[in-house]
Short mmCIF file of C-alpha atoms in Angstrom, two decimals:
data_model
loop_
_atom_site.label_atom_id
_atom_site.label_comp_id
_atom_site.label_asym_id
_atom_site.label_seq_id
_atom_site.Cartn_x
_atom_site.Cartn_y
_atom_site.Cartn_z
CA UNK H 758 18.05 18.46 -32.51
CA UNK H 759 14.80 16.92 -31.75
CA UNK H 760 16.24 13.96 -29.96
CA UNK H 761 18.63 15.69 -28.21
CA UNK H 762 16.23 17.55 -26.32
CA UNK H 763 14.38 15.18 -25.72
CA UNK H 764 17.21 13.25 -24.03
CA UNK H 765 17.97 16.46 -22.34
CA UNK H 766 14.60 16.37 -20.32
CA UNK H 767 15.51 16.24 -16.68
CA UNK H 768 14.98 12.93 -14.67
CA UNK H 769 12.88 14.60 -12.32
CA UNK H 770 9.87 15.15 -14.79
CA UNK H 771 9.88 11.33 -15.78
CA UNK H 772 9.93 10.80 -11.76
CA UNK H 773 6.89 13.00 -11.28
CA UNK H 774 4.76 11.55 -14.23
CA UNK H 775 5.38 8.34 -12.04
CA UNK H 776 4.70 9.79 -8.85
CA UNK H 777 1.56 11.30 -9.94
CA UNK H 778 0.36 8.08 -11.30
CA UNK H 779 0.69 5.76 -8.06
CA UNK H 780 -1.05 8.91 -6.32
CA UNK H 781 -3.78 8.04 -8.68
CA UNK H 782 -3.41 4.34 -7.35
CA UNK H 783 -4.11 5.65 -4.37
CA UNK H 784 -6.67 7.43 -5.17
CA UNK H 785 -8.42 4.77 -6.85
CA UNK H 786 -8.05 2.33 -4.49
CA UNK H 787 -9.48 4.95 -1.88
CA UNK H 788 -12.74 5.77 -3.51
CA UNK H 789 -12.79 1.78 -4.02
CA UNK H 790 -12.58 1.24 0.04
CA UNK H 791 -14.83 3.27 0.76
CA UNK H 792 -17.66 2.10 -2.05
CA UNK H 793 -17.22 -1.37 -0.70
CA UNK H 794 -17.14 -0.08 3.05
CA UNK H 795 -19.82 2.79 3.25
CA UNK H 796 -22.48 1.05 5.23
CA UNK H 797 -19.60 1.49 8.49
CA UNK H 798 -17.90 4.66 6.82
CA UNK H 799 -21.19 6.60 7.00
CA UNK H 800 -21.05 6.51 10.84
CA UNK H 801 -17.75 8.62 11.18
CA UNK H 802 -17.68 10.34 7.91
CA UNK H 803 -15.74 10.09 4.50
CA UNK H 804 -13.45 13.22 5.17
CA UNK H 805 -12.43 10.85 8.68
CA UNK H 806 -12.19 7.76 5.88
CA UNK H 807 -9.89 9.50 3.66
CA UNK H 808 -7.42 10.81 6.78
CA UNK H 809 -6.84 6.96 8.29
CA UNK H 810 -6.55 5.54 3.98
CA UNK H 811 -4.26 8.30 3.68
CA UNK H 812 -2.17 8.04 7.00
CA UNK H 813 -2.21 3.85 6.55
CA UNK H 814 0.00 4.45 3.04
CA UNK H 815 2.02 7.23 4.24
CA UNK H 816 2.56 4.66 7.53
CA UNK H 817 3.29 1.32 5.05
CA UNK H 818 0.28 -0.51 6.75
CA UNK H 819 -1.99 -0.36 3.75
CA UNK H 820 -0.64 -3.03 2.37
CA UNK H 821 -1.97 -5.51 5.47
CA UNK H 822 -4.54 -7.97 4.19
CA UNK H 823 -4.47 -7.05 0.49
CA UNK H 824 -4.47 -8.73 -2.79
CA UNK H 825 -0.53 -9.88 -4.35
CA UNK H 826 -1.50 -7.31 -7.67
CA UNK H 827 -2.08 -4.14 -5.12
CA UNK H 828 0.91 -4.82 -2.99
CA UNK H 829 3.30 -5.10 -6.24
CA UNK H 830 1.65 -1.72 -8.12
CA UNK H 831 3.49 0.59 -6.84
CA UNK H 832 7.67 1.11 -5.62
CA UNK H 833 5.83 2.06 -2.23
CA UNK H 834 3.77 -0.82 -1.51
CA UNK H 835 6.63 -2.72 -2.26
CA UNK H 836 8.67 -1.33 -0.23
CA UNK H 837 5.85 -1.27 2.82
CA UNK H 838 5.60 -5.10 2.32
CA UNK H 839 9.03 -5.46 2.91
CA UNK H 840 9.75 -3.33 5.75
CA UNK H 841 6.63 -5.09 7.19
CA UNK H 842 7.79 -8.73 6.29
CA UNK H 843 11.32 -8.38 7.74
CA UNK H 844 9.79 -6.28 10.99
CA UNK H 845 7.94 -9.31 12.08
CA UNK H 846 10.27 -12.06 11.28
CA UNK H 847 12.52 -10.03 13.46
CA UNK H 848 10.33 -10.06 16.27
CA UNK H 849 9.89 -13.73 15.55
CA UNK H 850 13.24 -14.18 15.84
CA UNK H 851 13.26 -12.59 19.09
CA UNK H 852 10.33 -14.16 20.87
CA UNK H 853 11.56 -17.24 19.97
CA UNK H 854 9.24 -18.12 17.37
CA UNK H 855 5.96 -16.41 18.67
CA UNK H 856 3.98 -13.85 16.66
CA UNK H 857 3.41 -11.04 19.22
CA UNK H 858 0.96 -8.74 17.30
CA UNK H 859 -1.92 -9.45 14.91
CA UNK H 860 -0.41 -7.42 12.41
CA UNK H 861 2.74 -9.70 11.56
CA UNK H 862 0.59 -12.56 11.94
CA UNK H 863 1.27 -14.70 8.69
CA UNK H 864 -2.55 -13.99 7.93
CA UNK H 865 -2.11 -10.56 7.68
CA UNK H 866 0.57 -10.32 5.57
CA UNK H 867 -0.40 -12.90 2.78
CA UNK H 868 -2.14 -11.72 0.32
CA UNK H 869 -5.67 -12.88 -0.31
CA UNK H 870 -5.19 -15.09 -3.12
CA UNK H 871 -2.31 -16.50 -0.73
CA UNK H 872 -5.16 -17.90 1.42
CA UNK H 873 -7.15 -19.79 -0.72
CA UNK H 874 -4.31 -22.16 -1.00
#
């Protein structure tokens, strides 16, 4: 009977237990940012820190500029990396080969270890 149930646990609690760990990711890597940034975070405040982090992940631009481990830890970053990857290489496509924003620049979306090579 024991196995049963536990086989009879809905999906939906093994989703949250996931969810609730990337949000702890995220967490992490917020309180992280803002140790190694809080010479310029101290000029418009940690509560304004926390709102741009926040709105950068739920926007899929957090992932601009970061290391190869951070963009692969979560199903969310993932998925950001892609949507950013295939965003510019359309607009490269369309401007004939020409990057038109900083933010699809290859430099920005290879990951630091990327750019030691």
């Amino acid at each position: 009977m024991g196995n049963m149930e536990r086989n009879a646990l809905p999906g939906s609690l093994d989703q949250a237990a996931k969810t609730q760990r990337h949000v702890l990711t995220y967490m992490e890597d917020a309180v992280s940012q803002l140790l190694e940034n809080r010479e310029d975070i101290s000029q418009y405040g940690i509560a304004r820190f926390f709102t741009e982090y926040f709105n950068s992940v739920r926007q899929g631009t957090h992932i601009l500029f970061r290391e190869f481990s951070f963009v692969q830890a979560t199903p969310h970053n993932r998925a950001s990396f892609l949507r950013t990857f295939w965003r510019c290489f359309r607009t490269v496509g369309k401007n004939g080969g020409e990057f038109s924003s900083v933010s699809c620049s290859p430099v920005a979306l290879a990951p630091k270890w990327l750019a030691g090579l």
